[in-house]
CSV table of C-alpha atoms and ligand atoms in Angstrom, one decimal:
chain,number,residue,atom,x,y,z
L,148,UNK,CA,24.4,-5.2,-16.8
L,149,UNK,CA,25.3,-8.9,-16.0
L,150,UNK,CA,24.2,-11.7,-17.6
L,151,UNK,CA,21.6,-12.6,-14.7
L,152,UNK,CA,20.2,-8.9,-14.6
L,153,UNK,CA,19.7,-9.3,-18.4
L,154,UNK,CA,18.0,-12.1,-18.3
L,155,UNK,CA,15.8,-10.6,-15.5
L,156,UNK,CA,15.3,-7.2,-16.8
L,157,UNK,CA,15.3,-7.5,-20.0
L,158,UNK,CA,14.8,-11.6,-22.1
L,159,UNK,CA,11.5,-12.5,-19.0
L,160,UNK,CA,10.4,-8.5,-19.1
L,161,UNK,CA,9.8,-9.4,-22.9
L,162,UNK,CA,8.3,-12.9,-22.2
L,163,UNK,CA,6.1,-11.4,-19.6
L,164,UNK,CA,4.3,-9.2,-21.6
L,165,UNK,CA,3.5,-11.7,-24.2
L,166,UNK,CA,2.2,-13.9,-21.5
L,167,UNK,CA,-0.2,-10.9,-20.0
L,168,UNK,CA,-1.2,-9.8,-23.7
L,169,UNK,CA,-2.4,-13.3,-23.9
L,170,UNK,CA,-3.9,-13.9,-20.7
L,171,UNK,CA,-5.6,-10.6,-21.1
L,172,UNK,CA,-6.2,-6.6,-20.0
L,173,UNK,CA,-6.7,-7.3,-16.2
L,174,UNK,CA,-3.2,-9.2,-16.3
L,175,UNK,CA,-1.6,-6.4,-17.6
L,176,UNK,CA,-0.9,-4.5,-14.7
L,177,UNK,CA,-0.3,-6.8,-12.1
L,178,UNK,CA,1.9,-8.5,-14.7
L,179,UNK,CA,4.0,-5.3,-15.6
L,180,UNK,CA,4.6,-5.0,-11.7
L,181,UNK,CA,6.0,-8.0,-10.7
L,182,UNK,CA,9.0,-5.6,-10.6
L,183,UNK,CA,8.2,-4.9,-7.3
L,184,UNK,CA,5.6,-2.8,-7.0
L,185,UNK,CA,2.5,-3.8,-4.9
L,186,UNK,CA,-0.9,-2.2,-4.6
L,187,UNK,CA,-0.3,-0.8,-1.5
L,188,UNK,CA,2.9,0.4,-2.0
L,189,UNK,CA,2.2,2.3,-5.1
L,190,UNK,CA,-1.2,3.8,-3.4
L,191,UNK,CA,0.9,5.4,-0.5
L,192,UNK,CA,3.2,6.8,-3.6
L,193,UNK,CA,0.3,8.2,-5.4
L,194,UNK,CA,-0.8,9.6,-1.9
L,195,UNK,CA,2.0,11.2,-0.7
L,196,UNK,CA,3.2,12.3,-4.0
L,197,UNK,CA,-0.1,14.2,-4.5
L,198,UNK,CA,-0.2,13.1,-7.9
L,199,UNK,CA,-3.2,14.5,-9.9
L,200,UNK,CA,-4.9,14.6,-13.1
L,201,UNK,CA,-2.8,16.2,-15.9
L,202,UNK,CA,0.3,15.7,-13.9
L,203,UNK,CA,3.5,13.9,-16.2
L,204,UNK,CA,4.6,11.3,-14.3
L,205,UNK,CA,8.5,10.3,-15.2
L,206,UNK,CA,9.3,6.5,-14.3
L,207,UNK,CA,13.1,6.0,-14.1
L,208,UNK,CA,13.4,2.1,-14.4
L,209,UNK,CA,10.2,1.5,-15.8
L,210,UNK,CA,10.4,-2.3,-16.3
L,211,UNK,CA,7.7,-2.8,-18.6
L,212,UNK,CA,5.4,-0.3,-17.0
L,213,UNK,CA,3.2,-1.8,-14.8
L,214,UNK,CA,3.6,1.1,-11.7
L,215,UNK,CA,3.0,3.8,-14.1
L,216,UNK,CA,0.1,2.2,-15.4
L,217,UNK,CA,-1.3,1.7,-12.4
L,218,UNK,CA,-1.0,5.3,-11.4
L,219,UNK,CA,-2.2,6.3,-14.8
L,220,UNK,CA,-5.6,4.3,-14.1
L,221,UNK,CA,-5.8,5.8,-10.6
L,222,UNK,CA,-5.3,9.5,-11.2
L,223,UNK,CA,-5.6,9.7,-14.9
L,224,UNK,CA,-1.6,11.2,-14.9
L,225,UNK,CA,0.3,11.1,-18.0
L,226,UNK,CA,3.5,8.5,-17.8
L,227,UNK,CA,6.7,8.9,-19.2
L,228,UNK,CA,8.6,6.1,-18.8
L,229,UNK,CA,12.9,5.5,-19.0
L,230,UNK,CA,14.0,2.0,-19.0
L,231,UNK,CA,17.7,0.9,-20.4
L,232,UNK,CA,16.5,-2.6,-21.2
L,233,UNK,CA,15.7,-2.8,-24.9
L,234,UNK,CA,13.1,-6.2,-24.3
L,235,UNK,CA,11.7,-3.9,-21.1
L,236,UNK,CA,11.3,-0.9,-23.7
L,237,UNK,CA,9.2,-2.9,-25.9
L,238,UNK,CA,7.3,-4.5,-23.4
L,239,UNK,CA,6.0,-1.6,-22.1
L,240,UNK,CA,5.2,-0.1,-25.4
L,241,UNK,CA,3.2,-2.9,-26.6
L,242,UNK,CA,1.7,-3.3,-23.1
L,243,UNK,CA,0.6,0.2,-22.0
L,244,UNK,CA,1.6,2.0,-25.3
L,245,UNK,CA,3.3,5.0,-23.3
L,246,UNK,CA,5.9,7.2,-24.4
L,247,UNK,CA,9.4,5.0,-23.6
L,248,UNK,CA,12.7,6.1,-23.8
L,249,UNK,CA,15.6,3.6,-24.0
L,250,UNK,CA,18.1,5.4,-21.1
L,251,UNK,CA,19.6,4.4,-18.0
L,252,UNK,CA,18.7,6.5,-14.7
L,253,UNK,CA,21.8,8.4,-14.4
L,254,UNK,CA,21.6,10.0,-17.7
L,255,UNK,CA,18.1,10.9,-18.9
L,256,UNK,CA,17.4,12.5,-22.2
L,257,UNK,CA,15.3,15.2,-20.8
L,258,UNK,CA,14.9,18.7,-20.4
L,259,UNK,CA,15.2,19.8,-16.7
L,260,UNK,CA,12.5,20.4,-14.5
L,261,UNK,CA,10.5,18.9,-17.6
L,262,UNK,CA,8.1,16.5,-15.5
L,263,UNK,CA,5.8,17.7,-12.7
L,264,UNK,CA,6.9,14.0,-10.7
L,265,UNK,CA,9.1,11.1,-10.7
L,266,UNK,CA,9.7,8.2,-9.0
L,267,UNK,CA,12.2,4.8,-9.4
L,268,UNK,CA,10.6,1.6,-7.9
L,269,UNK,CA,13.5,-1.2,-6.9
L,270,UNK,CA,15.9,0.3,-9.3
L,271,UNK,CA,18.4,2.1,-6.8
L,272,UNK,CA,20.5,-0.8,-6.3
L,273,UNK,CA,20.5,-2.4,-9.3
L,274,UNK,CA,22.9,0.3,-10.1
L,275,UNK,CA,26.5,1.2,-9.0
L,276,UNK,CA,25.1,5.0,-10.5
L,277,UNK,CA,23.2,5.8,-7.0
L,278,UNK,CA,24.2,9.7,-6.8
L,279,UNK,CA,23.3,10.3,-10.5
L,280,UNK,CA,20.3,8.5,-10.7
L,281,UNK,CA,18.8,10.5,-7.9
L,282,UNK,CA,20.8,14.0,-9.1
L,283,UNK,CA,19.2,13.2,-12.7
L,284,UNK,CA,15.3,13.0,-11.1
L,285,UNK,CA,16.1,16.4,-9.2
L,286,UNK,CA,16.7,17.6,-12.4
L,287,UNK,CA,14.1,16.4,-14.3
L,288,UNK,CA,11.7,17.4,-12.1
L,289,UNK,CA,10.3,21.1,-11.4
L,290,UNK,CA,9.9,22.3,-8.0
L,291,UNK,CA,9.0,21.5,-5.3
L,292,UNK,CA,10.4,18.3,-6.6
L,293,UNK,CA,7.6,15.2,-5.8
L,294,UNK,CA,10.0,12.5,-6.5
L,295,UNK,CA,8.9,8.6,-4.8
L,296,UNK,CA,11.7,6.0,-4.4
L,297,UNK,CA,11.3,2.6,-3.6
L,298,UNK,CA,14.9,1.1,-2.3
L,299,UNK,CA,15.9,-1.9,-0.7
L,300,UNK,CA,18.2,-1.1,2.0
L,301,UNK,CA,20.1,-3.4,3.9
L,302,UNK,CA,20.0,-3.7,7.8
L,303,UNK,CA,24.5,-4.3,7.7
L,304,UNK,CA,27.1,-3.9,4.3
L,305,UNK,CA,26.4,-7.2,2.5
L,306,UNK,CA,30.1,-7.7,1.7
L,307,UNK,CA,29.2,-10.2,-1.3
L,308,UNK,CA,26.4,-11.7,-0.2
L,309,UNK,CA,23.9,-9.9,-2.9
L,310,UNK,CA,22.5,-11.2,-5.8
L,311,UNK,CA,24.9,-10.8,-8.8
L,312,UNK,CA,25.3,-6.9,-9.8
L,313,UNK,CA,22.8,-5.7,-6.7
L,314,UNK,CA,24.3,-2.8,-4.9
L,315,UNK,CA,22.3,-2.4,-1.4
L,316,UNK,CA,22.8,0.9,0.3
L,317,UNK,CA,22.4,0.3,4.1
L,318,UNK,CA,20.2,3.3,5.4
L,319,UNK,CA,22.6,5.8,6.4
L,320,UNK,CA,23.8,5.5,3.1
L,321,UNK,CA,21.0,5.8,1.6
L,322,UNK,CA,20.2,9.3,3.0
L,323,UNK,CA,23.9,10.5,2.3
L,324,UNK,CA,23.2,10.0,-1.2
L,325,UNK,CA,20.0,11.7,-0.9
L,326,UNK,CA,21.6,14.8,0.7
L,327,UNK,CA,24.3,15.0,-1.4
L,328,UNK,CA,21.6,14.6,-4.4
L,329,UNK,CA,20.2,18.2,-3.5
L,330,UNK,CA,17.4,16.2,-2.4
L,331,UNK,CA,15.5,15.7,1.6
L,332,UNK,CA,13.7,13.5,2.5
L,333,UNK,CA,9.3,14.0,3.3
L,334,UNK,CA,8.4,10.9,4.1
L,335,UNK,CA,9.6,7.3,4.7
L,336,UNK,CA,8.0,4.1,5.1
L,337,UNK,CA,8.8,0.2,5.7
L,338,UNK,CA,7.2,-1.8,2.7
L,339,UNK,CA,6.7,-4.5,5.2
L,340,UNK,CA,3.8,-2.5,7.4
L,341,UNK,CA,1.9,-2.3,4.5
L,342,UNK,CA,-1.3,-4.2,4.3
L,343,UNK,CA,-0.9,-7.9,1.4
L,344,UNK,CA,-2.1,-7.3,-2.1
L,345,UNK,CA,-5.9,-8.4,-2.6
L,346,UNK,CA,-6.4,-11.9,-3.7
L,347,UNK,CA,-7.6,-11.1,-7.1
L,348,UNK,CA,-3.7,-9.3,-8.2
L,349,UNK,CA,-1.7,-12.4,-6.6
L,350,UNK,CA,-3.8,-14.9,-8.8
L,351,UNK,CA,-3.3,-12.7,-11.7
L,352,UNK,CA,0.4,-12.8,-10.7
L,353,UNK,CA,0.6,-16.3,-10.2
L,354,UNK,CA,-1.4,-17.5,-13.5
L,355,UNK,CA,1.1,-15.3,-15.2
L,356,UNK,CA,4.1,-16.9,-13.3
L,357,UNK,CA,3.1,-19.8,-13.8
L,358,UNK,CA,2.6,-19.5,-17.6
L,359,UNK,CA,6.2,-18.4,-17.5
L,360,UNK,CA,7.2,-21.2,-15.7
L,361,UNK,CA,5.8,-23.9,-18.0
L,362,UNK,CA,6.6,-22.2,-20.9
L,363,UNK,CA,10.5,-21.0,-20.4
L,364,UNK,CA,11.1,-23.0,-17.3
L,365,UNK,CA,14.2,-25.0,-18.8
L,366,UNK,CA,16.2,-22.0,-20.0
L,367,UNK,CA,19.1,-20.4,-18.6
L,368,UNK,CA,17.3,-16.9,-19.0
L,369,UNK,CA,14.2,-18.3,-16.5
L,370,UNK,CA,16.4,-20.1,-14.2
L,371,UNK,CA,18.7,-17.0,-14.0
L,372,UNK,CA,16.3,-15.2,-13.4
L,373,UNK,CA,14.5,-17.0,-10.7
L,374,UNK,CA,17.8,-17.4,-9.1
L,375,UNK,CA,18.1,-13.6,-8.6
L,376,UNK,CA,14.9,-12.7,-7.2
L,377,UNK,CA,15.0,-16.1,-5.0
L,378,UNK,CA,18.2,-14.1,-3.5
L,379,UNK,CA,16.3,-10.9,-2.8
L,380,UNK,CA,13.6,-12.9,-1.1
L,381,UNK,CA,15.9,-14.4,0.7
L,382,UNK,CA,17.4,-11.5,2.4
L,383,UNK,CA,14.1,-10.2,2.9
L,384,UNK,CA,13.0,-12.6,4.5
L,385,UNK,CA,15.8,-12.7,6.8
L,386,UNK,CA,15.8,-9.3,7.4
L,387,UNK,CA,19.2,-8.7,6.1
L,388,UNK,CA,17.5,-5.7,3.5
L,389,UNK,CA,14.3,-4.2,3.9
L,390,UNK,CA,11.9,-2.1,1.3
L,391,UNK,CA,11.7,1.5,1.9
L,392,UNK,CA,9.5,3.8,0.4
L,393,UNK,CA,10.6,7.4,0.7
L,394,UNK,CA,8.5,10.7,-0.9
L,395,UNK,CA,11.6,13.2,-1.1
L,396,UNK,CA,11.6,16.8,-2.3
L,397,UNK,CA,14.0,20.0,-3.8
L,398,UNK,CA,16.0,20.3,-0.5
D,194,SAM,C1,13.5,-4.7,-10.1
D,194,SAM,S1,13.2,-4.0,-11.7
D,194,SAM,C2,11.9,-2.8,-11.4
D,194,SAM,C3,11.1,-2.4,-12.6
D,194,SAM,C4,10.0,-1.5,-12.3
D,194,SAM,N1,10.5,-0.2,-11.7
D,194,SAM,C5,8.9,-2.0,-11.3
D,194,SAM,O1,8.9,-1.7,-10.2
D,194,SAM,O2,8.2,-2.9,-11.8
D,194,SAM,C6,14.6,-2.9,-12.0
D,194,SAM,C7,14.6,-2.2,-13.3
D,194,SAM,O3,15.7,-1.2,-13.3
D,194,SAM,C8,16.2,-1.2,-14.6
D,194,SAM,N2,17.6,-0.7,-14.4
D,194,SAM,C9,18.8,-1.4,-14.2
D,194,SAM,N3,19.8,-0.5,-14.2
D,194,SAM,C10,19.3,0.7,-14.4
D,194,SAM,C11,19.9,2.0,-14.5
D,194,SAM,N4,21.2,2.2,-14.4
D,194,SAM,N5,19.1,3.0,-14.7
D,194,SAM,C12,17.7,2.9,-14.9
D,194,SAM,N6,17.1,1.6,-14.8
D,194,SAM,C13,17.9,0.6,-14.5
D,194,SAM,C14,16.2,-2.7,-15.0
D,194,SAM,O4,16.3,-2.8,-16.4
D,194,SAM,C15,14.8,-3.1,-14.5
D,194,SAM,O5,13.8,-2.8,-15.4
């Protein structure tokens, strides 16, 4: 990890749950997925995942655990979140109190085909690892295979231009890897059709930006931070990458 992704991932995960803890429960969630999971985006996982009550739910790149909690309070699912981040790790603990283990995507300490689903939200190219991050939740999961990615893709190769330690796969990339993963691909969908999250989640969000802000905004960690996801905004907005959200299965 580089400096900047540490700072990111793991010194403002740690802040960020402190803020929410204090804020209170109904920040929790929209706190723990300022990641990059939205409402809508993780409602059309759930969906076309057919995720149900009882199922184990494996989240590669947890963060602090904010999309698996929010899936846990939809469908009453049981997550198991991997994170390499220690700060993330405890964050998410002390947050949701799930099972975390400290692992990066391309090697996970688990059995295969040990969880009935996975899925690894905006963690793809924060990783040179692509191929055995997705190979590792084939494993892991038992067949069919209900695996949910969210990926940020870019339109052309970036040559350079990404934020420190970002790999983007452009899409024909991106479903190479998934081939070659054992893997196909179900269903696909541009984040940027789907519908803004209510106002009630972006307040929370703010308030707990905001407290973030005032509280750590003169340190390196913050600035570094801000820095990175001002970059991925950036070439959102531009159109240089786009989200995808893919449902993929055993191939
Ligand atoms: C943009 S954040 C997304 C967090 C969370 N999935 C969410 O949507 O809120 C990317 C996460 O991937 C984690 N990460 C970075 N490299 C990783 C790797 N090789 N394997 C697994 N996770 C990784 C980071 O520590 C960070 O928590």
């Amino acid at each position: 990890m580089t400096e900047a992704m540490d700072a990111e991932f793991d010194t403002v995960a740690e802040w960020t749950a402190q803020v929410a803890l204090e804020l209170g429960p109904e920040y929790h969630i929209p706190a723990g997925c300022r990641g990059s999971g939205s409402p809508a985006a993780l409602d059309w996982l759930i969906e076309h995942l057919e995720l149900t009550p009882g199922d184990t739910l494996l989240d590669s790149g947890a963060g602090v655990g904010g999309p698996a909690a929010y899936a846990a309070q939809a469908v009453s699912l049981h997550p198991v979140l991997a994170e390499p981040e220690a700060g993330a790790c405890r964050a998410a603990r002390t947050l949701f109190g799930f099972p975390v283990v400290q692992a990066v995507g391309s090697a996970l300490p688990l059995a295969d085909a040990s969880v009935d689903a996975a899925w690894s939200l905006g963690v793809l190219c924060t990783t040179p690892d692509q191929l055995d991050l997705l190979t590792e939740l084939r494993r892991t999961v038992r067949p069919p295979g209900r695996i949910g990615l969210l990926a940020f893709v870019a339109r052309e190769p970036l040559r350079g231009r990404e934020p420190e330690g970002n790999h983007f796969p452009t899409g024909d990339r991106l479903t190479e890897l998934i081939a070659d993963a054992g893997l196909q691909i179900q269903k696909r969908r541009n984040t940027a059709d789907l519908p803004s999250p209510p106002s009630d989640w972006t307040d929370r969000v703010d308030a707990v930006t905001d407290t973030l802000a005032d509280r750590h905004g003169a340190s390196r960690a913050w600035q570094l931070a801000e820095r990175q996801s001002s970059r991925i905004g950036d070439l959102l907005d531009e159109g240089a990458v786009t989200g995808e959200m893919l449902v993929l299965r055993h191939a």
